[in-house]
Short mmCIF file of C-alpha atoms in Angstrom, two decimals:
data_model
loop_
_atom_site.label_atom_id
_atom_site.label_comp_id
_atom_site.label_asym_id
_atom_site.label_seq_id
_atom_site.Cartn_x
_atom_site.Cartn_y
_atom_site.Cartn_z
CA UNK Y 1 -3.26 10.46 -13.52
CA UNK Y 2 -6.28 8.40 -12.64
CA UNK Y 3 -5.74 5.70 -9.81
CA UNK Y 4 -8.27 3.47 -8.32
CA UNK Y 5 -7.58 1.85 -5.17
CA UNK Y 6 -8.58 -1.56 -4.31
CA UNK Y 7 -10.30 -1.75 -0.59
CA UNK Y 8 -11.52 -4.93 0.36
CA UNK Y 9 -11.59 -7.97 3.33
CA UNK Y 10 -8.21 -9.81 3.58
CA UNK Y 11 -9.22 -13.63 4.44
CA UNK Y 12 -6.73 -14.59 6.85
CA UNK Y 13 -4.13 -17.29 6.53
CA UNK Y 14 -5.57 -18.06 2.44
CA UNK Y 15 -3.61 -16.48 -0.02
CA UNK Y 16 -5.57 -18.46 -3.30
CA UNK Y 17 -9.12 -16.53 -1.48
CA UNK Y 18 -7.21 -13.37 -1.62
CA UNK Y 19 -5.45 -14.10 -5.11
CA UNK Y 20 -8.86 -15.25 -6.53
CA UNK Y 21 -10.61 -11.93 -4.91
CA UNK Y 22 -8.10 -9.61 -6.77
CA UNK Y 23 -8.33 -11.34 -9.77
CA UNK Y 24 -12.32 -10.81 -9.60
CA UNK Y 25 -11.89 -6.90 -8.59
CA UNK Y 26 -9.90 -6.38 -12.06
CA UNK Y 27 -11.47 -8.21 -14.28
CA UNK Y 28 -15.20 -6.54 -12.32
CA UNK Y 29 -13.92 -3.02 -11.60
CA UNK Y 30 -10.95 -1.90 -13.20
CA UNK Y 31 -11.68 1.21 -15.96
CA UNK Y 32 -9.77 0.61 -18.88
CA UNK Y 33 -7.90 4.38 -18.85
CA UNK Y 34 -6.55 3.21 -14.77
CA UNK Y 35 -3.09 4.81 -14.56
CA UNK Y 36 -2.59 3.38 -10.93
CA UNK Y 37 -4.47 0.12 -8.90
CA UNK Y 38 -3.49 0.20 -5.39
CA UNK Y 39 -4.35 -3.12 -3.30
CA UNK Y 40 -3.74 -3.06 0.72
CA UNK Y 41 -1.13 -4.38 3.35
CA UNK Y 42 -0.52 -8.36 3.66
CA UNK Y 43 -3.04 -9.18 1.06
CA UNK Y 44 -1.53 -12.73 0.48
CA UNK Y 45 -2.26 -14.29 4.43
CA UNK Y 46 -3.34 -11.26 6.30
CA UNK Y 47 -2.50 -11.24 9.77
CA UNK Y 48 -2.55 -15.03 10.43
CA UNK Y 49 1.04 -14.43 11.83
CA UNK Y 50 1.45 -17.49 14.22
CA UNK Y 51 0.90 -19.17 10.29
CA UNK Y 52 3.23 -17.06 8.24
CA UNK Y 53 6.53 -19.77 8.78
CA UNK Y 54 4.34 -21.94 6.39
CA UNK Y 55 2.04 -19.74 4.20
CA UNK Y 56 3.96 -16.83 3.55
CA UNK Y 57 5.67 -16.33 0.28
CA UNK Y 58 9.56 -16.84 -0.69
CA UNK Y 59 11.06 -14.23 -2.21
CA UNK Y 60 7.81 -12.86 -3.89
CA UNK Y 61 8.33 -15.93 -6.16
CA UNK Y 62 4.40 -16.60 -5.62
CA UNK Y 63 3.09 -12.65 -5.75
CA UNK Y 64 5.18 -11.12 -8.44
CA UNK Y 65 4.29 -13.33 -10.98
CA UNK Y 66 0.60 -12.99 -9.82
CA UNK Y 67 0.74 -9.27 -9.86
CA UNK Y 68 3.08 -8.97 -12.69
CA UNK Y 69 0.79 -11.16 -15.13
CA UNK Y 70 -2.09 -8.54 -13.86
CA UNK Y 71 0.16 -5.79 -14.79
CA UNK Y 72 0.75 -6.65 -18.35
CA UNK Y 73 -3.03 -8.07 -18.34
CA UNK Y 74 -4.60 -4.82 -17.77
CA UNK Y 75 -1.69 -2.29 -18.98
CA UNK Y 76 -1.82 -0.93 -15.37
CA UNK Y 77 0.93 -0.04 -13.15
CA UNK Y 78 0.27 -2.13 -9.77
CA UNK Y 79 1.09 -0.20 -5.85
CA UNK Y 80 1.23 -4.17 -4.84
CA UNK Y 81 0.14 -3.34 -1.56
CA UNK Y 82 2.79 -5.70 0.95
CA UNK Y 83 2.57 -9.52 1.73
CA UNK Y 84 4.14 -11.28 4.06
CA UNK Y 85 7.75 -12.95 2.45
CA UNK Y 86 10.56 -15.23 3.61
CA UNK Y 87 13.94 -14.46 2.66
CA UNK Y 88 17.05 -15.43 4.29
CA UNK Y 89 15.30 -17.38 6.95
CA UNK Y 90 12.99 -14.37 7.91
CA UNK Y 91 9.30 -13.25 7.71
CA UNK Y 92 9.24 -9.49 6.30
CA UNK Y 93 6.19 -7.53 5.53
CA UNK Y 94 7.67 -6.39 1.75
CA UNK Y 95 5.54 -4.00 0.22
CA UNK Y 96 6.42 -4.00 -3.64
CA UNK Y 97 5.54 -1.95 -6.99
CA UNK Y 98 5.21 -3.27 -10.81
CA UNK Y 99 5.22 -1.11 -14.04
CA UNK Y 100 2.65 -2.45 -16.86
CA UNK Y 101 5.87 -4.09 -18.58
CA UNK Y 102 5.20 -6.65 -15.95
CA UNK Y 103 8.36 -5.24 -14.64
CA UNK Y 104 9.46 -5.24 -10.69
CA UNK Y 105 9.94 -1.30 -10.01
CA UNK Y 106 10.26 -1.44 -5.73
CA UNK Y 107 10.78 -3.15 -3.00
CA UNK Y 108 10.81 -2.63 0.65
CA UNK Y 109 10.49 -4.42 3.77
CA UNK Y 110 8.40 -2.67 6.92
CA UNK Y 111 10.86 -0.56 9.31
CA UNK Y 112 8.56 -0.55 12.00
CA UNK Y 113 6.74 -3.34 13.38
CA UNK Y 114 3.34 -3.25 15.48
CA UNK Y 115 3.94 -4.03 19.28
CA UNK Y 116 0.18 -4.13 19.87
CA UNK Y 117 -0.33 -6.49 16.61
CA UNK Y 118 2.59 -9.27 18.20
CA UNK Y 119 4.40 -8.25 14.71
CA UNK Y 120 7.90 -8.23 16.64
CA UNK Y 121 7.36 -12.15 17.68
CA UNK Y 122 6.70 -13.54 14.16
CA UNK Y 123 8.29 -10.83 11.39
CA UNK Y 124 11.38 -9.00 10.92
CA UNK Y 125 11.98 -5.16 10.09
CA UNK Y 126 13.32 -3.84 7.25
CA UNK Y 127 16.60 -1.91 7.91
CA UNK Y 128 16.59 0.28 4.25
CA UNK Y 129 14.47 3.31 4.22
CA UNK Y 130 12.23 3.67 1.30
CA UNK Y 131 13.18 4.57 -1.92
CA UNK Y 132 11.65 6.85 -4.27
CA UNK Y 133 11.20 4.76 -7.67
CA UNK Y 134 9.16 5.58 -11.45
CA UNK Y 135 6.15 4.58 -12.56
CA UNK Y 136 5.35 3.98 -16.04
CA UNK Y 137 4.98 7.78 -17.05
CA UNK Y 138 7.85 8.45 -15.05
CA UNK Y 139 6.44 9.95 -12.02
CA UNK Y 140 8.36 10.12 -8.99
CA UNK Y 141 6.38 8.06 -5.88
CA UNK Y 142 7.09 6.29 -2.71
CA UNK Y 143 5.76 3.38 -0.99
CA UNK Y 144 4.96 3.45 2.54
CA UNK Y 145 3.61 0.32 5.11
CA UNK Y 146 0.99 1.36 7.74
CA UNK Y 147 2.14 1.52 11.39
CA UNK Y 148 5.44 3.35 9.56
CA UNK Y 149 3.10 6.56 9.06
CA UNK Y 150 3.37 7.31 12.52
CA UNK Y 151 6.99 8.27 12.18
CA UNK Y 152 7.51 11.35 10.21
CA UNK Y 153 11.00 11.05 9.17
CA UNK Y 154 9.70 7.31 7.10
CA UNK Y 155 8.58 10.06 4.57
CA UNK Y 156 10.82 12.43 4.77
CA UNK Y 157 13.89 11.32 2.14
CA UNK Y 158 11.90 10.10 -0.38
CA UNK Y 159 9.99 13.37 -0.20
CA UNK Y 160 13.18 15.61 -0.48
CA UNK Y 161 14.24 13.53 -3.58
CA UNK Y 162 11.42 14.81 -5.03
CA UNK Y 163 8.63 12.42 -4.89
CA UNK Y 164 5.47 13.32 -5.84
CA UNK Y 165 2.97 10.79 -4.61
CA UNK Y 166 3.49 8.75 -1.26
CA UNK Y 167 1.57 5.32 -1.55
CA UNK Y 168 0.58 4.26 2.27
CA UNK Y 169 -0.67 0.57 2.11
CA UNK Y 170 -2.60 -1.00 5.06
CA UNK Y 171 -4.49 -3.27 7.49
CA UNK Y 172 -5.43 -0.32 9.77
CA UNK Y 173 -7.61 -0.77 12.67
CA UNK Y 174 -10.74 0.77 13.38
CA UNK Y 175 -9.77 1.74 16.88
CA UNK Y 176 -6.90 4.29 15.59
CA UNK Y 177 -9.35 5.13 12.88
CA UNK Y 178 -8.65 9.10 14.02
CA UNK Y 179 -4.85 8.85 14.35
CA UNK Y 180 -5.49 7.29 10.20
CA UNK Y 181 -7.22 10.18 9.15
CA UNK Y 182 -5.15 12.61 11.09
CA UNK Y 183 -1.32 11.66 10.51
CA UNK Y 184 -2.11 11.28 6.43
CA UNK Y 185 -3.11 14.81 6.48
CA UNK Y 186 0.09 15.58 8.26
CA UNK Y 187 2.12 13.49 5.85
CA UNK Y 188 0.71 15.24 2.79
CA UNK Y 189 0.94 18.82 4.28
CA UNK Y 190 4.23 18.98 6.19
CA UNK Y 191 5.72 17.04 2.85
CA UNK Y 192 3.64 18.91 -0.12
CA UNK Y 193 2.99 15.68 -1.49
CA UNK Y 194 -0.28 13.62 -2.89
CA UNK Y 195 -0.94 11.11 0.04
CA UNK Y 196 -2.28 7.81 -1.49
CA UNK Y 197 -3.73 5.26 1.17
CA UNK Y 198 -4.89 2.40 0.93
CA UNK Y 199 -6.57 -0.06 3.79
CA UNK Y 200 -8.44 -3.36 4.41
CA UNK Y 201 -11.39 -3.64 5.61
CA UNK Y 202 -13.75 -5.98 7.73
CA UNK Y 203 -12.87 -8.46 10.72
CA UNK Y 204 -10.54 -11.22 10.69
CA UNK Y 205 -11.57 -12.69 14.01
CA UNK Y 206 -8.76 -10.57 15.98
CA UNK Y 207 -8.76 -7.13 14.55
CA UNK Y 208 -11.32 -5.15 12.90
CA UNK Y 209 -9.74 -3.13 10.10
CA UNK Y 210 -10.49 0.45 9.35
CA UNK Y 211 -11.00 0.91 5.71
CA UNK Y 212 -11.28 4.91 5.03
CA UNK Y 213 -9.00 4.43 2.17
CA UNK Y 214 -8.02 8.34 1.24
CA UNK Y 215 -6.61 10.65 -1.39
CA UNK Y 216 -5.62 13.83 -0.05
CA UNK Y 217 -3.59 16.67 -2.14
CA UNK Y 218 -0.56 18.42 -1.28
CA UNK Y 219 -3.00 21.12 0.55
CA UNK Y 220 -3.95 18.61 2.34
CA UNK Y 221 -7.36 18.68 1.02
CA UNK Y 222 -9.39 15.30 0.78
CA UNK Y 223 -9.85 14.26 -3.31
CA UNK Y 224 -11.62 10.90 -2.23
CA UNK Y 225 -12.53 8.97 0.41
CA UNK Y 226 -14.21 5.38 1.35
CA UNK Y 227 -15.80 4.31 4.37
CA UNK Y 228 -15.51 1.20 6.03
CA UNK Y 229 -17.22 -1.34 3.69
CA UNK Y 230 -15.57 -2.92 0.72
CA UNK Y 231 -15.11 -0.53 -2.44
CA UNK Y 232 -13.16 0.85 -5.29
CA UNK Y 233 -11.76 4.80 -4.72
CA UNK Y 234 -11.01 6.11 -8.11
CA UNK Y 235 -9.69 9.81 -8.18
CA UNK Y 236 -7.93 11.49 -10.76
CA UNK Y 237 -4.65 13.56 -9.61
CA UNK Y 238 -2.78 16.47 -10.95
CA UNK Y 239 0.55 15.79 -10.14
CA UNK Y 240 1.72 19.34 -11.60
CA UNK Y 241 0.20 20.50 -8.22
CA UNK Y 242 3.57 19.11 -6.20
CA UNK Y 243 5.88 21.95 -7.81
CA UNK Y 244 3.25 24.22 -7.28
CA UNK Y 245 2.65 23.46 -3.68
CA UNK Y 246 6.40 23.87 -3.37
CA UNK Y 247 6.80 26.94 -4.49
CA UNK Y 248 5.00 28.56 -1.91
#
């Protein structure tokens, strides 16, 4: 499976910049035998949270059309990264999936929310675990939002239902940089699974964002790994390796 992985500066609070910027990246740097693109946390606004009420989307009706048009585009299943959504009179971070049908394949809203960000004042937490879900050539993944890799059992069911690849999406900040690095080795280790992580980049005015977007194997050996500048992390994964691992 080949998956590139789409790093890059989130402008804050302007969703047609960050639409516009994505649009560039695939049409610039997308190889034309991609399996996977992966794009980062809150792409659409960023964290311009004290803005969200107005500029956030509704029910994905802006994003999933955006992404799922790239999707069929580019024959390319799409890790959506997460964007900040309204439903039912609530801001959620929803992190969301679609197949190259164009086809909505996951959903799920951010369990735990960022005391240190002010996430708690302006969004709402998800209260469903996630699920494992199928990409195109029917390989079992996950989809994971930042701060919720710092609690194991996030990872854990999805894992033990057999999911092969966990998909962390992010805006994480330089100044954890270490805990990044260390708790995705963890992840992919203690659950024999390919950890696939994505993060933003660059300096919105309130938080500088790590980058370091990572592939590590179920060894927990590093496949591929950017630093802290805009860039594209292709890696090709043998997802045979899982069952392996687990056998041992």
């Amino acid at each position: 499976m080949k998956i590139q992985l789409f790093q890059f500066h989130v402008a804050y609070g302007n969703t047609e910049e960050n639409e516009t910027k994505i649009t560039n990246w695939f049409n610039e740097y997308l190889d034309n035998d991609t399996d996977v693109v992966v794009l980062p946390e809150m792409w659409n606004n960023g964290y311009a949270l004290e803005e969200l009420e107005d500029k956030a989307d509704i029910s994905l009706k802006r994003s999933f059309p955006f992404i799922s048009q790239l999707a069929k585009e580019f024959n390319v299943d799409i890790v959506a990264g997460s964007v900040s959504n309204i439903k039912n009179e609530n801001v959620y971070n929803t992190a969301f999936s679609v197949n190259k049908d164009g086809e909505l394949i996951n959903e799920y809203d951010k369990v735990h929310l960022v005391p240190m960000l002010r996430e708690p004042d302006f969004l709402c937490g998800g209260n469903v675990v996630p699920e494992p879900f199928y990409l195109s050539d029917q390989t079992l993944v996950t989809q994971i939002i930042c701060y919720d890799l710092r609690f194991p059992e996030i990872l854990r069911y999805p894992a033990r239902k057999g999911a092969k690849i966990a998909f962390y999406v992010a805006q994480w900040p330089s100044s954890r940089l270490d805990h990044w690095l260390s708790l995705l080795k963890a992840r992919a280790i203690e659950n024999d699974i390919f950890i696939v992580a994505c993060n933003s980049c660059g300096d919105d005015g309130h938080t500088n964002y790590a980058g370091n977007s990572i592939v590590i194997n179920p060894n927990g050996e590093i496949l591929g790994h950017l630093d802290d500048k805009e860039g594209v992390l292709t890696t090709h994964i043998d997802v045979d390796l899982v069952d392996q691992q687990r056998e041992y």
